Amino acid sequence: MANKVPGIRAALCIDAETARGAKIWNHANVLTMSIRLVSEHVAKEILEAWFTTKPDPKEKPFIDMVKEIERKYYKEEFIKD
């Protein structure tokens, strides 16, 4: 549901590597985790990866393409950079 909201790039992460990749390649800005699949120890690893990983600027053109699609289908006032 979260990804239906303009400007939201949510990622379901079940391990630290998924969290890193979501931030690097998808510039994810919302983290979700499954309480059934993720232990407390793994959740801490995921959070550490999430908060220490920065988006890769080389991926920005792809994120801009997503934003352009959002602009096409949603009112401009709802689009946030």
mmCIF file of N, CA and C in Angstrom:
data_model
loop_
_atom_site.group_PDB
_atom_site.id
_atom_site.type_symbol
_atom_site.label_atom_id
_atom_site.label_comp_id
_atom_site.label_asym_id
_atom_site.label_seq_id
_atom_site.Cartn_x
_atom_site.Cartn_y
_atom_site.Cartn_z
ATOM 1 N N MET A 1 0.811 -1.191 0.000
ATOM 2 C CA MET A 1 0.000 0.000 0.000
ATOM 3 C C MET A 1 0.857 1.259 0.000
ATOM 4 N N ALA A 2 1.930 1.248 0.759
ATOM 5 C CA ALA A 2 2.741 2.461 0.889
ATOM 6 C C ALA A 2 3.235 2.962 -0.460
ATOM 7 N N ASN A 3 3.597 2.062 -1.354
ATOM 8 C CA ASN A 3 4.134 2.472 -2.654
ATOM 9 C C ASN A 3 3.076 3.069 -3.581
ATOM 10 N N LYS A 4 1.831 3.064 -3.157
ATOM 11 C CA LYS A 4 0.774 3.730 -3.923
ATOM 12 C C LYS A 4 0.767 5.228 -3.641
ATOM 13 N N VAL A 5 1.475 5.662 -2.605
ATOM 14 C CA VAL A 5 1.526 7.068 -2.226
ATOM 15 C C VAL A 5 2.666 7.739 -2.985
ATOM 16 N N PRO A 6 2.377 8.814 -3.708
ATOM 17 C CA PRO A 6 3.430 9.495 -4.458
ATOM 18 C C PRO A 6 4.604 9.882 -3.557
ATOM 19 N N GLY A 7 5.811 9.626 -4.040
ATOM 20 C CA GLY A 7 7.010 9.976 -3.300
ATOM 21 C C GLY A 7 7.493 8.910 -2.335
ATOM 22 N N ILE A 8 6.681 7.902 -2.097
ATOM 23 C CA ILE A 8 7.072 6.832 -1.178
ATOM 24 C C ILE A 8 7.693 5.699 -1.974
ATOM 25 N N ARG A 9 8.850 5.249 -1.517
ATOM 26 C CA ARG A 9 9.521 4.088 -2.082
ATOM 27 C C ARG A 9 9.803 3.146 -0.920
ATOM 28 N N ALA A 10 8.814 2.311 -0.615
ATOM 29 C CA ALA A 10 8.907 1.404 0.527
ATOM 30 C C ALA A 10 9.600 0.111 0.130
ATOM 31 N N ALA A 11 10.336 -0.453 1.086
ATOM 32 C CA ALA A 11 11.051 -1.710 0.843
ATOM 33 C C ALA A 11 10.779 -2.680 1.984
ATOM 34 N N LEU A 12 10.347 -3.883 1.625
ATOM 35 C CA LEU A 12 10.203 -4.960 2.600
ATOM 36 C C LEU A 12 11.556 -5.641 2.697
ATOM 37 N N CYS A 13 12.176 -5.551 3.853
ATOM 38 C CA CYS A 13 13.531 -6.070 4.031
ATOM 39 C C CYS A 13 13.528 -7.208 5.048
ATOM 40 N N ILE A 14 14.135 -8.326 4.642
ATOM 41 C CA ILE A 14 14.215 -9.479 5.544
ATOM 42 C C ILE A 14 15.644 -9.749 5.994
ATOM 43 N N ASP A 15 16.587 -8.940 5.491
ATOM 44 C CA ASP A 15 17.976 -9.042 5.937
ATOM 45 C C ASP A 15 18.685 -7.724 5.650
ATOM 46 N N ALA A 16 19.898 -7.594 6.181
ATOM 47 C CA ALA A 16 20.650 -6.346 6.051
ATOM 48 C C ALA A 16 21.013 -6.040 4.600
ATOM 49 N N GLU A 17 21.341 -7.055 3.830
ATOM 50 C CA GLU A 17 21.714 -6.825 2.429
ATOM 51 C C GLU A 17 20.551 -6.282 1.614
ATOM 52 N N THR A 18 19.360 -6.761 1.882
ATOM 53 C CA THR A 18 18.178 -6.242 1.194
ATOM 54 C C THR A 18 17.971 -4.771 1.547
ATOM 55 N N ALA A 19 18.172 -4.433 2.805
ATOM 56 C CA ALA A 19 18.031 -3.041 3.239
ATOM 57 C C ALA A 19 19.067 -2.156 2.555
ATOM 58 N N ARG A 20 20.311 -2.622 2.495
ATOM 59 C CA ARG A 20 21.361 -1.846 1.812
ATOM 60 C C ARG A 20 21.009 -1.631 0.344
ATOM 61 N N GLY A 21 20.620 -2.694 -0.327
ATOM 62 C CA GLY A 21 20.276 -2.596 -1.744
ATOM 63 C C GLY A 21 19.096 -1.674 -1.994
ATOM 64 N N ALA A 22 18.110 -1.736 -1.127
ATOM 65 C CA ALA A 22 16.934 -0.877 -1.281
ATOM 66 C C ALA A 22 17.317 0.597 -1.187
ATOM 67 N N LYS A 23 18.230 0.907 -0.278
ATOM 68 C CA LYS A 23 18.674 2.299 -0.139
ATOM 69 C C LYS A 23 19.564 2.712 -1.313
ATOM 70 N N ILE A 24 20.495 1.850 -1.709
ATOM 71 C CA ILE A 24 21.457 2.183 -2.765
ATOM 72 C C ILE A 24 20.773 2.329 -4.116
ATOM 73 N N TRP A 25 20.051 1.310 -4.524
ATOM 74 C CA TRP A 25 19.530 1.256 -5.896
ATOM 75 C C TRP A 25 18.153 1.861 -6.058
ATOM 76 N N ASN A 26 17.298 1.718 -5.049
ATOM 77 C CA ASN A 26 15.924 2.195 -5.172
ATOM 78 C C ASN A 26 15.672 3.495 -4.430
ATOM 79 N N HIS A 27 16.676 3.988 -3.723
ATOM 80 C CA HIS A 27 16.523 5.196 -2.898
ATOM 81 C C HIS A 27 15.287 5.058 -2.017
ATOM 82 N N ALA A 28 15.097 3.866 -1.453
ATOM 83 C CA ALA A 28 13.941 3.600 -0.601
ATOM 84 C C ALA A 28 13.933 4.578 0.570
ATOM 85 N N ASN A 29 12.741 5.045 0.935
ATOM 86 C CA ASN A 29 12.623 5.979 2.044
ATOM 87 C C ASN A 29 11.661 5.509 3.126
ATOM 88 N N VAL A 30 11.126 4.304 2.962
ATOM 89 C CA VAL A 30 10.293 3.684 3.987
ATOM 90 C C VAL A 30 10.735 2.234 4.128
ATOM 91 N N LEU A 31 11.027 1.849 5.358
ATOM 92 C CA LEU A 31 11.461 0.483 5.666
ATOM 93 C C LEU A 31 10.305 -0.285 6.276
ATOM 94 N N THR A 32 10.076 -1.498 5.767
ATOM 95 C CA THR A 32 9.108 -2.393 6.391
ATOM 96 C C THR A 32 9.794 -3.723 6.662
ATOM 97 N N MET A 33 9.357 -4.386 7.745
ATOM 98 C CA MET A 33 9.901 -5.694 8.115
ATOM 99 C C MET A 33 8.749 -6.596 8.541
ATOM 100 N N SER A 34 8.920 -7.886 8.334
ATOM 101 C CA SER A 34 7.926 -8.864 8.743
ATOM 102 C C SER A 34 8.242 -9.348 10.156
ATOM 103 N N ILE A 35 7.283 -9.241 11.036
ATOM 104 C CA ILE A 35 7.493 -9.707 12.403
ATOM 105 C C ILE A 35 7.629 -11.237 12.452
ATOM 106 N N ARG A 36 7.061 -11.928 11.463
ATOM 107 C CA ARG A 36 7.157 -13.394 11.424
ATOM 108 C C ARG A 36 8.479 -13.878 10.865
ATOM 109 N N LEU A 37 9.093 -13.115 9.963
ATOM 110 C CA LEU A 37 10.295 -13.574 9.285
ATOM 111 C C LEU A 37 11.598 -13.029 9.864
ATOM 112 N N VAL A 38 11.506 -11.973 10.665
ATOM 113 C CA VAL A 38 12.712 -11.287 11.121
ATOM 114 C C VAL A 38 12.849 -11.399 12.631
ATOM 115 N N SER A 39 13.959 -11.968 13.055
ATOM 116 C CA SER A 39 14.232 -12.064 14.490
ATOM 117 C C SER A 39 14.716 -10.707 15.014
ATOM 118 N N GLU A 40 14.782 -10.570 16.318
ATOM 119 C CA GLU A 40 15.249 -9.322 16.913
ATOM 120 C C GLU A 40 16.686 -9.014 16.479
ATOM 121 N N HIS A 41 17.529 -10.033 16.474
ATOM 122 C CA HIS A 41 18.928 -9.852 16.065
ATOM 123 C C HIS A 41 19.018 -9.368 14.610
ATOM 124 N N VAL A 42 18.283 -10.002 13.720
ATOM 125 C CA VAL A 42 18.306 -9.610 12.306
ATOM 126 C C VAL A 42 17.684 -8.224 12.128
ATOM 127 N N ALA A 43 16.648 -7.917 12.898
ATOM 128 C CA ALA A 43 16.038 -6.589 12.820
ATOM 129 C C ALA A 43 17.062 -5.502 13.156
ATOM 130 N N LYS A 44 17.883 -5.745 14.153
ATOM 131 C CA LYS A 44 18.929 -4.783 14.511
ATOM 132 C C LYS A 44 19.933 -4.622 13.371
ATOM 133 N N GLU A 45 20.290 -5.722 12.721
ATOM 134 C CA GLU A 45 21.205 -5.651 11.568
ATOM 135 C C GLU A 45 20.574 -4.854 10.422
ATOM 136 N N ILE A 46 19.294 -5.094 10.185
ATOM 137 C CA ILE A 46 18.578 -4.376 9.132
ATOM 138 C C ILE A 46 18.565 -2.883 9.430
ATOM 139 N N LEU A 47 18.243 -2.520 10.659
ATOM 140 C CA LEU A 47 18.196 -1.103 11.034
ATOM 141 C C LEU A 47 19.566 -0.448 10.911
ATOM 142 N N GLU A 48 20.609 -1.140 11.316
ATOM 143 C CA GLU A 48 21.967 -0.614 11.185
ATOM 144 C C GLU A 48 22.291 -0.350 9.706
ATOM 145 N N ALA A 49 21.983 -1.324 8.863
ATOM 146 C CA ALA A 49 22.240 -1.165 7.424
ATOM 147 C C ALA A 49 21.409 -0.021 6.852
ATOM 148 N N TRP A 50 20.147 0.060 7.237
ATOM 149 C CA TRP A 50 19.237 1.079 6.724
ATOM 150 C C TRP A 50 19.738 2.486 7.050
ATOM 151 N N PHE A 51 20.139 2.689 8.306
ATOM 152 C CA PHE A 51 20.523 4.032 8.739
ATOM 153 C C PHE A 51 21.944 4.428 8.352
ATOM 154 N N THR A 52 22.760 3.476 7.947
ATOM 155 C CA THR A 52 24.139 3.818 7.577
ATOM 156 C C THR A 52 24.383 3.800 6.070
ATOM 157 N N THR A 53 23.425 3.348 5.301
ATOM 158 C CA THR A 53 23.592 3.258 3.842
ATOM 159 C C THR A 53 22.984 4.475 3.170
ATOM 160 N N LYS A 54 23.736 5.029 2.254
ATOM 161 C CA LYS A 54 23.276 6.197 1.497
ATOM 162 C C LYS A 54 22.879 5.773 0.085
ATOM 163 N N PRO A 55 21.900 6.460 -0.511
ATOM 164 C CA PRO A 55 21.540 6.176 -1.900
ATOM 165 C C PRO A 55 22.709 6.451 -2.841
ATOM 166 N N ASP A 56 22.795 5.696 -3.910
ATOM 167 C CA ASP A 56 23.837 5.887 -4.908
ATOM 168 C C ASP A 56 23.376 6.958 -5.889
ATOM 169 N N PRO A 57 24.106 8.065 -5.989
ATOM 170 C CA PRO A 57 23.695 9.139 -6.901
ATOM 171 C C PRO A 57 23.595 8.689 -8.360
ATOM 172 N N LYS A 58 24.336 7.645 -8.737
ATOM 173 C CA LYS A 58 24.265 7.159 -10.127
ATOM 174 C C LYS A 58 22.899 6.577 -10.457
ATOM 175 N N GLU A 59 22.126 6.226 -9.437
ATOM 176 C CA GLU A 59 20.798 5.649 -9.661
ATOM 177 C C GLU A 59 19.714 6.726 -9.793
ATOM 178 N N LYS A 60 20.071 7.988 -9.576
ATOM 179 C CA LYS A 60 19.091 9.061 -9.601
ATOM 180 C C LYS A 60 18.283 9.135 -10.899
ATOM 181 N N PRO A 61 18.873 8.911 -12.077
ATOM 182 C CA PRO A 61 18.042 8.956 -13.291
ATOM 183 C C PRO A 61 16.870 7.969 -13.260
ATOM 184 N N PHE A 62 17.060 6.818 -12.655
ATOM 185 C CA PHE A 62 15.976 5.836 -12.566
ATOM 186 C C PHE A 62 14.903 6.309 -11.586
ATOM 187 N N ILE A 63 15.331 6.906 -10.492
ATOM 188 C CA ILE A 63 14.382 7.443 -9.519
ATOM 189 C C ILE A 63 13.610 8.603 -10.152
ATOM 190 N N ASP A 64 14.289 9.412 -10.943
ATOM 191 C CA ASP A 64 13.614 10.506 -11.644
ATOM 192 C C ASP A 64 12.556 9.978 -12.609
ATOM 193 N N MET A 65 12.797 8.830 -13.220
ATOM 194 C CA MET A 65 11.800 8.216 -14.103
ATOM 195 C C MET A 65 10.550 7.836 -13.303
ATOM 196 N N VAL A 66 10.753 7.303 -12.112
ATOM 197 C CA VAL A 66 9.621 6.950 -11.243
ATOM 198 C C VAL A 66 8.843 8.214 -10.878
ATOM 199 N N LYS A 67 9.570 9.270 -10.530
ATOM 200 C CA LYS A 67 8.911 10.533 -10.188
ATOM 201 C C LYS A 67 8.109 11.078 -11.362
ATOM 202 N N GLU A 68 8.626 10.927 -12.561
ATOM 203 C CA GLU A 68 7.913 11.404 -13.744
ATOM 204 C C GLU A 68 6.611 10.623 -13.941
ATOM 205 N N ILE A 69 6.644 9.347 -13.706
ATOM 206 C CA ILE A 69 5.416 8.537 -13.786
ATOM 207 C C ILE A 69 4.416 9.001 -12.733
ATOM 208 N N GLU A 70 4.922 9.265 -11.507
ATOM 209 C CA GLU A 70 4.030 9.769 -10.455
ATOM 210 C C GLU A 70 3.389 11.089 -10.877
ATOM 211 N N ARG A 71 4.180 11.971 -11.447
ATOM 212 C CA ARG A 71 3.647 13.272 -11.881
ATOM 213 C C ARG A 71 2.560 13.094 -12.946
ATOM 214 N N LYS A 72 2.726 12.100 -13.768
ATOM 215 C CA LYS A 72 1.756 11.858 -14.840
ATOM 216 C C LYS A 72 0.397 11.430 -14.273
ATOM 217 N N TYR A 73 0.422 10.668 -13.177
ATOM 218 C CA TYR A 73 -0.814 10.086 -12.666
ATOM 219 C C TYR A 73 -1.342 10.719 -11.381
ATOM 220 N N TYR A 74 -0.557 11.572 -10.732
ATOM 221 C CA TYR A 74 -0.983 12.201 -9.488
ATOM 222 C C TYR A 74 -0.880 13.710 -9.608
ATOM 223 N N LYS A 75 -1.658 14.396 -8.817
ATOM 224 C CA LYS A 75 -1.593 15.853 -8.808
ATOM 225 C C LYS A 75 -0.219 16.299 -8.337
ATOM 226 N N GLU A 76 0.287 17.316 -8.950
ATOM 227 C CA GLU A 76 1.631 17.841 -8.649
ATOM 228 C C GLU A 76 1.805 18.175 -7.167
ATOM 229 N N GLU A 77 0.756 18.649 -6.510
ATOM 230 C CA GLU A 77 0.866 19.065 -5.109
ATOM 231 C C GLU A 77 1.212 17.905 -4.179
ATOM 232 N N PHE A 78 1.010 16.675 -4.617
ATOM 233 C CA PHE A 78 1.302 15.521 -3.776
ATOM 234 C C PHE A 78 2.702 14.963 -3.980
ATOM 235 N N ILE A 79 3.407 15.437 -4.992
ATOM 236 C CA ILE A 79 4.734 14.903 -5.313
ATOM 237 C C ILE A 79 5.782 15.629 -4.489
ATOM 238 N N LYS A 80 6.555 14.884 -3.730
ATOM 239 C CA LYS A 80 7.627 15.454 -2.916
ATOM 240 C C LYS A 80 8.961 14.915 -3.402
ATOM 241 N N ASP A 81 9.979 15.751 -3.407
ATOM 242 C CA ASP A 81 11.333 15.307 -3.777
ATOM 243 C C ASP A 81 12.117 14.902 -2.554
#
